[in-house]
XYZ file of C-alpha atoms in Angstrom:
682
model
C 0.013 27.443 6.284
C 3.061 26.829 8.526
C 6.481 27.610 7.148
C 9.818 25.986 7.500
C 13.233 27.295 6.497
C 15.228 24.908 4.301
C 18.628 25.979 3.073
C 17.754 29.608 3.588
C 14.349 29.334 1.705
C 10.875 29.612 3.248
C 8.658 26.658 2.372
C 4.943 26.230 3.078
C 4.072 22.765 4.472
C 0.912 21.026 5.716
C 0.689 20.095 9.365
C 1.660 16.552 10.193
C 4.466 16.433 7.584
C 7.960 15.290 8.395
C 11.052 17.244 7.683
C 11.878 14.831 4.816
C 8.440 15.469 3.179
C 8.930 19.155 3.512
C 12.255 18.915 1.842
C 10.655 17.059 -1.042
C 8.174 20.007 -1.341
C 11.305 22.183 -1.771
C 12.449 19.720 -4.485
C 15.453 18.743 -2.449
C 16.272 15.042 -2.632
C 17.159 13.398 0.666
C 18.871 10.015 0.430
C 17.019 7.253 2.223
C 16.897 3.480 2.569
C 14.314 2.564 5.132
C 11.809 5.259 4.467
C 9.005 4.726 1.968
C 5.954 7.011 1.661
C 3.392 4.097 1.733
C 4.965 2.356 4.785
C 5.184 3.242 8.456
C 8.295 5.218 9.527
C 11.022 3.028 11.030
C 14.008 5.418 11.181
C 16.503 2.483 10.812
C 19.042 3.479 8.269
C 19.867 7.071 9.334
C 20.884 7.961 5.724
C 18.345 10.887 5.737
C 20.232 12.892 8.347
C 19.964 16.685 8.112
C 21.117 19.548 10.282
C 18.614 21.379 12.452
C 19.270 24.662 14.139
C 19.928 24.289 17.993
C 20.287 20.558 17.616
C 23.549 19.173 19.117
C 23.687 16.473 16.329
C 22.048 15.681 12.941
C 18.396 14.470 12.930
C 16.698 11.732 11.013
C 14.523 13.729 8.721
C 12.075 10.910 8.001
C 11.056 10.629 11.663
C 11.228 14.238 12.727
C 7.850 16.226 12.525
C 8.142 19.559 10.720
C 7.390 22.449 13.030
C 6.712 26.076 12.356
C 9.992 28.178 12.321
C 12.324 25.218 11.990
C 15.669 25.959 10.235
C 17.068 23.036 8.340
C 20.289 22.503 6.289
C 20.599 19.579 3.973
C 23.844 20.453 2.275
C 26.120 21.492 5.067
C 29.562 20.029 5.838
C 28.181 18.341 8.937
C 25.411 16.646 7.022
C 27.738 15.370 4.360
C 30.147 13.997 6.925
C 27.330 12.291 8.840
C 25.933 10.704 5.621
C 29.383 9.444 4.676
C 29.791 7.958 8.129
C 26.317 6.137 7.801
C 27.220 4.858 4.323
C 30.572 3.490 5.670
C 28.653 1.525 8.380
C 26.255 0.148 5.818
C 29.050 -1.030 3.583
C 31.060 -2.516 6.531
C 29.439 -5.864 6.040
C 28.097 -5.510 2.496
C 29.602 -7.870 -0.114
C 30.767 -5.726 -2.886
C 29.355 -8.107 -5.520
C 27.673 -5.605 -7.859
C 28.874 -7.323 -11.008
C 26.832 -10.473 -10.132
C 23.925 -8.894 -8.426
C 20.548 -8.722 -10.173
C 19.926 -5.464 -8.512
C 22.845 -3.891 -10.306
C 21.855 -0.851 -12.341
C 18.691 -0.417 -10.255
C 20.198 -0.334 -6.766
C 19.727 2.542 -4.303
C 22.823 1.605 -2.418
C 24.880 1.865 -5.719
C 23.434 5.208 -6.533
C 23.949 6.674 -3.041
C 27.413 5.248 -2.481
C 28.377 7.137 -5.623
C 27.990 10.402 -3.686
C 28.627 9.299 -0.096
C 30.793 6.210 -0.370
C 34.492 5.938 -0.048
C 37.014 3.761 -1.865
C 38.402 2.364 1.411
C 36.903 1.042 4.714
C 38.339 1.745 8.109
C 36.941 -1.540 9.389
C 39.455 -4.378 9.516
C 37.121 -7.006 11.100
C 35.854 -9.967 9.124
C 32.589 -9.306 7.290
C 29.426 -10.865 8.649
C 28.052 -13.652 6.578
C 24.235 -14.617 6.622
C 22.876 -17.764 5.041
C 20.270 -17.619 2.383
C 16.650 -17.848 3.472
C 13.759 -19.755 1.866
C 10.830 -17.426 0.976
C 9.229 -19.418 -1.748
C 9.537 -19.914 -5.523
C 9.412 -16.221 -6.304
C 11.941 -14.551 -4.034
C 15.654 -15.187 -4.226
C 17.583 -14.186 -1.068
C 21.173 -12.983 -0.512
C 20.776 -11.810 3.024
C 24.520 -10.905 3.548
C 23.550 -7.767 1.483
C 20.722 -6.875 3.889
C 21.058 -3.506 5.591
C 18.094 -4.107 8.008
C 15.871 -1.410 6.481
C 12.804 -3.549 7.302
C 10.792 -2.380 4.272
C 9.927 -6.010 3.537
C 8.767 -6.517 7.149
C 6.551 -3.520 7.078
C 5.147 -4.255 3.662
C 4.080 -7.878 4.566
C 2.487 -6.730 7.780
C 0.849 -3.409 6.710
C 0.111 -3.705 2.975
C -0.192 -7.421 2.228
C -1.745 -8.251 5.635
C 0.270 -11.405 5.959
C 2.834 -10.807 8.656
C 5.178 -13.624 7.786
C 8.495 -11.651 7.408
C 10.270 -10.616 10.622
C 13.607 -10.265 12.298
C 15.450 -12.545 14.609
C 18.488 -11.563 16.648
C 19.750 -8.133 17.571
C 22.308 -5.614 16.306
C 24.840 -6.958 13.909
C 23.360 -10.523 14.324
C 19.762 -9.448 13.285
C 18.475 -11.496 10.359
C 15.298 -10.975 8.224
C 13.454 -14.204 7.560
C 10.032 -15.877 7.126
C 8.810 -17.648 10.165
C 9.993 -21.289 9.962
C 11.431 -20.314 6.602
C 8.321 -21.117 4.608
C 6.956 -19.691 1.439
C 5.096 -16.326 1.885
C 1.395 -16.824 1.883
C 0.563 -13.708 0.006
C -0.482 -12.856 -3.542
C 1.463 -9.620 -3.309
C 4.758 -11.160 -2.104
C 6.781 -10.084 -5.169
C 6.431 -6.388 -4.234
C 9.106 -6.733 -1.580
C 11.601 -7.262 -4.379
C 10.779 -3.820 -5.742
C 10.951 -2.289 -2.133
C 14.320 -3.945 -1.274
C 16.977 -1.141 -1.787
C 20.081 -3.266 -1.884
C 19.574 -6.623 -3.709
C 19.023 -8.730 -0.611
C 15.709 -9.850 -2.152
C 15.662 -10.372 -5.874
C 13.378 -12.135 -8.374
C 14.073 -15.867 -8.409
C 12.534 -16.530 -11.940
C 14.371 -13.561 -13.399
C 17.745 -14.424 -11.750
C 20.802 -13.936 -14.036
C 18.718 -13.734 -17.182
C 19.335 -10.091 -18.265
C 20.634 -6.679 -17.251
C 18.220 -3.779 -16.933
C 19.924 -1.678 -19.568
C 19.624 -4.533 -22.122
C 15.855 -4.508 -21.952
C 13.311 -2.699 -23.994
C 10.746 -1.230 -21.623
C 7.069 -0.817 -22.698
C 4.347 0.815 -20.640
C 1.210 -1.255 -20.667
C -1.535 -2.687 -18.485
C -2.263 -6.130 -16.967
C -5.244 -8.104 -18.285
C -5.063 -11.293 -16.209
C -7.839 -9.840 -13.969
C -10.356 -6.982 -14.250
C -8.434 -4.523 -12.178
C -6.259 -3.146 -15.020
C -3.056 -2.702 -12.975
C -0.584 -0.437 -14.725
C 2.664 -2.394 -15.663
C 5.887 -2.070 -17.452
C 6.850 -4.974 -19.794
C 10.534 -5.516 -20.168
C 11.638 -7.522 -23.268
C 14.868 -8.857 -24.612
C 14.262 -9.422 -28.306
C 10.789 -10.887 -28.538
C 11.024 -12.594 -25.132
C 9.292 -10.992 -22.107
C 11.860 -11.184 -19.364
C 9.882 -9.512 -16.562
C 6.836 -7.421 -15.643
C 7.048 -4.607 -13.193
C 4.460 -2.216 -11.751
C 3.857 1.384 -12.865
C 2.700 4.117 -10.631
C -1.033 4.832 -10.895
C -2.664 6.267 -7.718
C -6.190 5.703 -9.001
C -5.720 1.871 -9.603
C -2.693 -0.075 -8.313
C -0.656 2.647 -6.626
C 2.798 0.930 -7.123
C 1.882 -2.655 -6.406
C 1.013 -5.661 -8.640
C -0.087 -9.149 -7.814
C 2.215 -12.193 -8.088
C 0.157 -13.512 -10.914
C 0.587 -10.300 -12.949
C 4.284 -10.246 -12.235
C 5.282 -13.870 -12.722
C 2.944 -15.408 -15.345
C 5.112 -13.853 -18.089
C 7.094 -17.114 -18.490
C 3.844 -18.608 -19.660
C 3.986 -16.351 -22.819
C 6.883 -18.682 -24.037
C 5.206 -22.002 -23.406
C 2.474 -23.933 -25.241
C 2.374 -21.264 -27.967
C 0.358 -21.770 -31.185
C 2.648 -20.699 -33.946
C 0.747 -21.663 -37.133
C -2.835 -22.617 -38.254
C -3.802 -26.283 -37.536
C -6.590 -28.457 -38.974
C -7.888 -31.702 -37.373
C -7.688 -34.728 -39.710
C -8.330 -38.290 -38.568
C -8.549 -37.020 -35.065
C -5.097 -35.399 -35.264
C -4.125 -31.790 -35.531
C -1.766 -31.078 -38.420
C -0.146 -27.854 -39.519
C -1.885 -25.982 -42.271
C -1.622 -22.834 -44.263
C -3.851 -19.786 -43.539
C -5.680 -20.231 -46.815
C -6.680 -23.821 -46.193
C -7.713 -23.122 -42.653
C -9.911 -20.167 -43.709
C -11.385 -22.084 -46.628
C -12.578 -24.929 -44.339
C -14.198 -22.465 -41.964
C -15.905 -20.451 -44.681
C -17.221 -23.685 -46.255
C -18.650 -24.694 -42.927
C -20.265 -21.295 -42.413
C -21.955 -21.413 -45.839
C -23.483 -24.798 -45.358
C -24.672 -24.100 -41.741
C -27.839 -22.234 -40.697
C -26.706 -18.997 -38.921
C -29.000 -19.775 -35.903
C -26.776 -22.725 -35.344
C -23.508 -20.794 -35.244
C -22.366 -19.554 -31.931
C -19.430 -17.517 -30.667
C -17.808 -17.119 -27.246
C -15.465 -14.317 -26.090
C -12.545 -15.338 -23.854
C -11.370 -13.594 -20.725
C -8.346 -11.748 -22.217
C -9.866 -10.341 -25.365
C -9.407 -6.599 -25.976
C -12.115 -4.105 -27.096
C -11.156 -3.942 -30.782
C -11.257 -7.659 -31.227
C -14.630 -7.905 -29.335
C -16.129 -5.268 -31.580
C -14.916 -6.842 -34.813
C -16.165 -10.217 -33.568
C -19.608 -8.808 -33.137
C -19.493 -7.145 -36.589
C -18.432 -10.438 -38.189
C -21.345 -12.359 -36.552
C -23.802 -9.646 -37.804
C -22.406 -10.275 -41.270
C -23.068 -14.037 -41.145
C -26.551 -13.410 -39.485
C -25.989 -14.929 -36.102
C -26.903 -13.522 -32.666
C -25.623 -16.324 -30.576
C -22.852 -14.448 -28.818
C -21.731 -14.806 -25.073
C -18.918 -13.791 -22.913
C -19.856 -15.490 -19.647
C -18.139 -18.755 -18.786
C -21.120 -19.856 -16.785
C -24.623 -18.307 -16.459
C -24.954 -15.452 -13.965
C -27.402 -12.523 -13.872
C -26.335 -9.299 -15.433
C -28.480 -6.432 -16.710
C -26.601 -4.670 -19.686
C -29.232 -1.804 -20.010
C -27.400 0.581 -17.737
C -23.559 0.693 -17.629
C -23.564 1.161 -13.882
C -25.215 -2.352 -13.465
C -21.880 -3.983 -14.249
C -19.261 -1.534 -12.945
C -17.295 -1.089 -9.752
C -18.999 2.329 -9.487
C -17.332 3.684 -6.258
C -14.009 3.346 -8.095
C -10.951 1.592 -6.657
C -9.582 4.866 -5.314
C -13.004 5.582 -3.753
C -12.517 2.573 -1.419
C -10.526 4.877 0.843
C -13.372 7.424 1.075
C -15.994 4.862 2.197
C -17.014 4.442 5.799
C -18.649 0.940 5.538
C -17.966 -2.092 3.421
C -20.352 -4.998 2.800
C -19.176 -7.995 0.723
C -21.979 -9.904 -0.923
C -20.871 -13.276 -2.239
C -17.426 -11.971 -3.156
C -13.832 -12.902 -2.531
C -11.730 -9.828 -3.292
C -8.384 -11.473 -2.323
C -8.545 -13.948 -5.186
C -10.961 -12.186 -7.634
C -9.154 -8.882 -7.510
C -5.976 -8.917 -5.454
C -4.946 -5.239 -5.879
C -8.513 -4.146 -5.072
C -8.292 -6.207 -1.892
C -5.106 -4.382 -0.896
C -7.132 -1.121 -1.084
C -9.817 -2.504 1.220
C -7.047 -3.550 3.635
C -5.539 -0.042 3.477
C -8.957 1.534 4.251
C -9.526 -0.918 6.996
C -6.070 -0.253 8.558
C -5.932 3.460 8.143
C -9.615 4.512 8.572
C -10.880 1.610 10.818
C -13.686 0.963 8.399
C -16.139 -1.865 9.645
C -16.385 -4.631 7.021
C -19.234 -7.124 6.869
C -19.882 -10.058 4.549
C -22.763 -12.225 3.353
C -21.134 -15.562 2.708
C -17.747 -16.719 3.949
C -14.893 -15.651 1.673
C -12.111 -17.022 3.990
C -8.981 -15.092 4.947
C -9.112 -11.586 3.284
C -6.139 -10.190 5.212
C -8.500 -7.918 7.311
C -11.155 -8.527 9.992
C -14.711 -8.774 8.943
C -18.017 -10.020 10.414
C -20.207 -12.543 8.615
C -23.869 -11.631 8.694
C -25.174 -14.901 7.223
C -24.638 -17.505 4.613
C -27.925 -17.388 2.708
C -29.848 -15.242 0.336
C -32.483 -14.739 3.132
C -29.917 -12.452 4.857
C -29.719 -10.235 1.830
C -33.533 -10.152 1.615
C -33.713 -9.008 5.284
C -31.208 -6.201 4.620
C -33.252 -5.073 1.494
C -36.499 -5.163 3.490
C -34.760 -3.312 6.400
C -35.475 -6.138 8.873
C -31.753 -6.876 9.722
C -29.628 -5.536 12.532
C -27.091 -4.395 9.851
C -29.583 -1.867 8.636
C -28.898 0.189 11.821
C -25.195 0.481 10.896
C -26.021 1.044 7.225
C -28.438 3.954 8.024
C -25.697 5.702 9.932
C -23.313 5.458 6.933
C -22.804 8.281 4.484
C -20.647 6.440 2.014
C -21.132 2.722 2.192
C -19.623 0.315 -0.223
C -21.581 -2.753 -1.468
C -19.471 -5.258 -3.351
C -21.451 -7.949 -5.191
C -19.598 -10.930 -6.492
C -20.320 -13.264 -9.444
C -20.942 -16.133 -7.064
C -24.193 -14.546 -5.708
C -25.338 -13.609 -9.242
C -25.061 -17.232 -10.333
C -27.926 -18.195 -7.914
C -31.520 -18.524 -9.051
C -32.358 -15.402 -7.098
C -29.309 -13.547 -8.448
C -31.620 -11.271 -10.480
C -33.675 -10.396 -7.389
C -30.571 -9.766 -5.320
C -29.058 -7.359 -7.793
C -32.133 -5.510 -8.899
C -33.791 -5.098 -5.472
C -30.361 -4.161 -3.879
C -30.024 -1.475 -6.540
C -33.546 -0.202 -5.904
C -32.876 -0.218 -2.204
C -29.783 2.031 -2.628
C -31.611 4.330 -4.967
C -34.381 4.640 -2.340
C -31.700 5.442 0.264
C -30.215 8.133 -2.078
C -26.886 6.244 -2.088
C -26.663 6.147 -5.897
C -25.952 9.609 -7.349
C -23.382 11.575 -9.296
C -21.277 12.182 -6.083
C -21.305 8.619 -4.585
C -22.499 5.321 -6.018
C -22.585 2.528 -3.419
C -23.364 -0.248 -5.935
C -20.354 -2.241 -7.067
C -20.057 -5.370 -9.107
C -16.829 -7.311 -8.778
C -16.215 -8.852 -12.191
C -13.388 -11.205 -12.714
C -12.401 -10.920 -16.434
C -10.659 -8.153 -18.438
C -12.967 -8.572 -21.388
C -16.299 -8.429 -19.510
C -17.135 -4.607 -19.449
C -16.267 -4.205 -23.100
C -18.419 -7.287 -24.042
C -21.329 -5.881 -22.186
C -20.886 -2.471 -23.745
C -21.115 -4.072 -27.181
C -24.006 -6.282 -26.028
C -22.125 -9.531 -26.460
C -24.615 -11.364 -24.345
C -27.480 -13.753 -24.744
C -30.576 -11.718 -25.074
C -32.635 -14.151 -23.021
C -32.237 -12.625 -19.558
C -33.051 -15.877 -18.005
C -29.355 -16.513 -18.585
C -30.049 -19.929 -19.866
C -30.606 -19.907 -23.631
C -26.994 -19.936 -24.803
C -25.879 -22.387 -22.122
C -28.872 -24.659 -22.599
C -28.186 -24.912 -26.280
C -24.485 -25.491 -25.641
C -25.225 -28.158 -23.122
C -27.823 -29.865 -25.413
C -25.304 -29.666 -28.376
C -27.760 -27.465 -30.465
C -24.923 -25.514 -32.124
C -23.292 -26.940 -35.211
C -20.433 -24.413 -35.174
C -18.803 -22.945 -32.101
C -16.304 -20.115 -32.559
C -14.012 -19.748 -29.459
C -12.332 -16.346 -29.445
C -9.445 -16.784 -26.888
C -11.960 -18.821 -24.857
C -10.313 -21.441 -22.611
C -12.609 -21.498 -19.580
C -15.910 -22.425 -21.236
C -16.798 -25.912 -19.944
C -19.033 -28.183 -22.157
C -18.980 -31.667 -23.603
C -18.252 -31.636 -27.212
C -20.377 -33.819 -29.465
C -20.644 -33.105 -33.184
C -19.928 -29.400 -33.005
C -17.353 -27.902 -35.402
C -15.085 -25.978 -33.095
C -12.944 -23.020 -34.270
C -10.368 -21.749 -31.754
C -8.595 -18.401 -32.176
C -5.957 -17.814 -29.555
C -2.370 -17.774 -28.481
C -2.023 -20.801 -26.332
C -2.549 -24.574 -26.798
C -4.932 -24.553 -23.866
C -8.340 -26.028 -23.195
C -10.029 -24.383 -26.158
C -7.302 -25.622 -28.615
C -7.609 -29.169 -27.336
C -11.084 -29.644 -28.631
C -10.765 -27.462 -31.837
C -11.173 -28.694 -35.351
C -9.433 -25.619 -36.718
C -6.931 -23.465 -34.843
C -6.069 -19.921 -35.834
C -2.856 -18.506 -34.159
C -3.108 -15.015 -32.632
C -0.910 -12.819 -30.375
C -0.919 -12.732 -26.581
C -1.848 -9.400 -24.750
C 1.794 -8.244 -24.780
C 2.138 -8.831 -28.598
C -0.507 -6.423 -30.013
C -1.910 -3.001 -29.314
C -5.425 -2.956 -27.796
C -7.910 -1.131 -25.491
C -9.320 -2.702 -22.401
C -11.977 -1.406 -19.875
C -11.286 -2.367 -16.322
C -13.925 -3.159 -13.705
C -14.433 0.653 -13.136
C -15.227 1.185 -16.838
C -11.832 3.074 -17.246
C -10.548 2.569 -20.876
C -6.833 1.900 -20.874
C -4.257 1.110 -23.591
C -2.363 -2.247 -23.663
C 0.716 -1.590 -25.932
C 2.630 -3.985 -28.039
C 5.912 -4.994 -26.300
C 6.986 -8.007 -28.287
C 6.268 -10.052 -31.459
C 3.763 -12.914 -31.719
C 4.873 -16.441 -32.216
C 5.376 -17.888 -35.733
C 2.609 -17.203 -38.255
C 0.282 -15.556 -35.753
C -1.425 -12.368 -36.853
C -3.496 -9.716 -34.945
C -6.867 -10.866 -33.803
C -8.927 -8.251 -35.589
C -7.049 -8.977 -38.861
C -7.923 -12.689 -38.705
C -11.592 -11.803 -38.401
C -11.148 -9.256 -41.198
C -9.637 -12.048 -43.382
C -12.620 -14.293 -42.587
C -15.199 -11.739 -43.486
C -13.334 -10.879 -46.803
C -13.399 -14.570 -47.721
C -17.037 -14.939 -46.736
C -18.572 -11.598 -48.007
C -15.738 -10.269 -50.208
C -15.413 -7.089 -48.100
C -13.212 -5.757 -45.264
C -14.770 -4.990 -42.015
C -12.088 -2.372 -41.375
C -9.160 -1.035 -43.483
C -6.775 -0.076 -40.692
C -6.272 -0.376 -37.025
C -6.713 3.390 -36.466
C -10.144 3.370 -38.039
C -11.075 0.364 -35.950
C -9.869 2.036 -32.790
C -11.813 5.268 -33.602
C -15.039 3.285 -34.240
C -14.569 1.354 -30.893
C -14.181 4.575 -28.887
C -17.382 5.892 -30.457
C -19.348 2.769 -29.331
C -18.177 2.628 -25.711
C -21.017 3.536 -23.431
C -20.657 6.719 -21.385
C -17.033 7.073 -22.671
C -15.244 10.111 -21.250
C -11.628 9.810 -22.195
C -8.675 7.335 -22.073
C -7.662 6.641 -18.529
C -10.786 8.393 -17.185
C -13.779 7.043 -15.326
C -16.993 6.966 -17.398
C -19.705 9.581 -17.175
C -22.466 8.951 -14.635
C -25.992 8.468 -15.755
C -29.144 8.225 -13.755
C -29.987 4.460 -13.232
C -33.260 2.908 -14.269
C -35.327 0.693 -11.931
C -36.170 -2.826 -12.748
C -38.258 -5.232 -10.717
C -37.147 -8.873 -10.508
C -39.303 -10.690 -7.887
C -37.936 -14.203 -8.310
C -36.547 -15.051 -4.873
C -35.422 -18.317 -3.447
C -33.818 -18.908 -0.090
C -30.352 -20.395 -1.138
C -27.131 -20.995 0.627
C -24.393 -18.929 -0.651
C -21.282 -20.883 -1.752
C -18.453 -18.825 -3.057
C -17.103 -20.323 -6.299
C -13.642 -21.781 -5.806
C -11.040 -19.881 -7.702
C -7.926 -21.581 -8.893
C -5.954 -18.264 -8.426
C -2.719 -19.358 -10.094
C -4.301 -21.211 -12.988
C -7.156 -18.736 -13.860
C -6.188 -18.284 -17.535
C -4.386 -19.797 -20.344
C -1.143 -17.876 -19.740
C -1.028 -18.632 -16.087
C -1.667 -22.256 -16.778
C 1.274 -22.365 -19.172
C 3.588 -20.775 -16.558
C 6.098 -22.996 -14.679
C 6.303 -20.378 -11.938
C 2.538 -20.335 -11.455
C 2.590 -24.098 -11.367
C 5.116 -24.051 -8.534
C 3.115 -21.481 -6.498
C -0.010 -23.560 -6.946
C 1.782 -26.732 -5.744
C 2.926 -24.946 -2.610
C -0.626 -23.706 -1.987
C -1.958 -27.273 -2.365
C 0.488 -29.077 -0.063
C 2.457 -28.003 2.939
C 6.105 -27.138 2.212
C 8.746 -28.719 4.502
C 10.858 -26.371 6.505
C 14.356 -25.846 5.249
C 16.499 -23.655 3.068
C 16.554 -25.925 0.031
C 15.065 -24.420 -2.991
């Protein structure tokens, strides 16, 4: 390996590294503002200056390639003087308003000015003032603070794929703005706030609500989609003030979607704080004892075959497991997790996973979208696809039109006939596929909802097995599920055993069930008739509206729980705050019900429940690890029908009960629906 001399020490480095990266290998911290390891190099701020032998002046270490035999000094008098000079320039126009800035306490400029700043400025000219810009309901601007690092510009162009932030003017008159000052059209826009090093871009919903040192910080995961982005939940008392990303190279890197970040205000709205019972078509507050007594009485006078349960989209593994145990106790097998019928084969775990892994997207050399819309179904996963497209020039194709995905792709067709031709190797695309060593086939729920959904999945799987593209080193078959509870529900076989996908939903439509237990289920659509509906959940959403008895439970930030993401990776969601009112943990509610019904507890403690859950997870390896690979089985499903592929419309900002309760998500949705007038008014 080549070597570089840094402060008198020989350091091995990899070819292609910059001087700054080599310094980091030597565990030497170089101050920077514009440089970010996931963005292109700009070399704007000059804060990273170092001394290089034989160079007449300091060099920008972020932009200088490291070369064998280089001699670098990072702590010389020349370097310190140069950095102090750069800092003086940066502060020349900066409003020293740290006491009222939301970036205070988390500001790179604050930290670095501590070492390189001075108490007086030699500049006597009036400071430049820049008007605020409109960037939508999420981003608050104070552009006088801007130091023109262009991190936000590069992020929107390179990572988000929505090049709507740019610069106008030159030199001191340069201003960062969105074109025509409109709201950013990206589901990742909030990440520019984390990237901004100086407080020019801050969170509008969080503005002036708390200081970072006042907040309790809890490491957790996001469950508003199936990706399982790693997050940090910041709380003040029991109130969730903000949600920030946590670094995880295998899943979300250091980004999160706007829905993940800003739905948290919905945790305070429309909360169910006590049990309710419907009397005379009105919901009235009740005690836990009365609510449970009514439910048990109904269970005892109803045939188990007429009792059904449905798992919602945000339910953790422990609650799902206890729910199944409870239904086994009452003798009912009518359990379902799907919000509408689509084909799924629960016999092999790989049949419902994103088998290539999120990180594996970057290793692929070909991507085929089959009835999927990654941008709205899994925003962070879509960012990985764009990264692979941009860095590796991966060709991307689609069956069905998913709309703007932030990268270029070619539509092969809009019907199931196209898929059939690919499977039978009669399509032009097969020539490209045959030359691919690591293709990525992403099948969405929209195509599995079709009558030929079973044929498409099973025959595509058999096709990939035949091509030896499913093995322990690479698995090209990927299912893009949308809900955080789906993988766990399938592991525990919470699915109608009739693989025609129709039995549960037919009975529901025909009002064959006398009791329907909705466990956090708000997206199941049906016309209620005479059914006795029990709703257990945290928000007064769609499920609570039709319920006869309501049992209050915590939201995902208010109880410990395990989740499996779309890769099958088991992750821990940790309790960050306290549930509202009389709400108790989900598994404890079901435990209470079972004790009242059978006079026995299902589980005596959370730890014993967690241990049992981990034993029953299929192909479980370890927490935060991908599941073990097992050889797939073949299944023949010959039902084929030539159908047009219509991708299901996703109401991105209103996809779950928490988001629908959020004022911020409502604003974002309104802006999506109607064109926002130009202007700087908020």
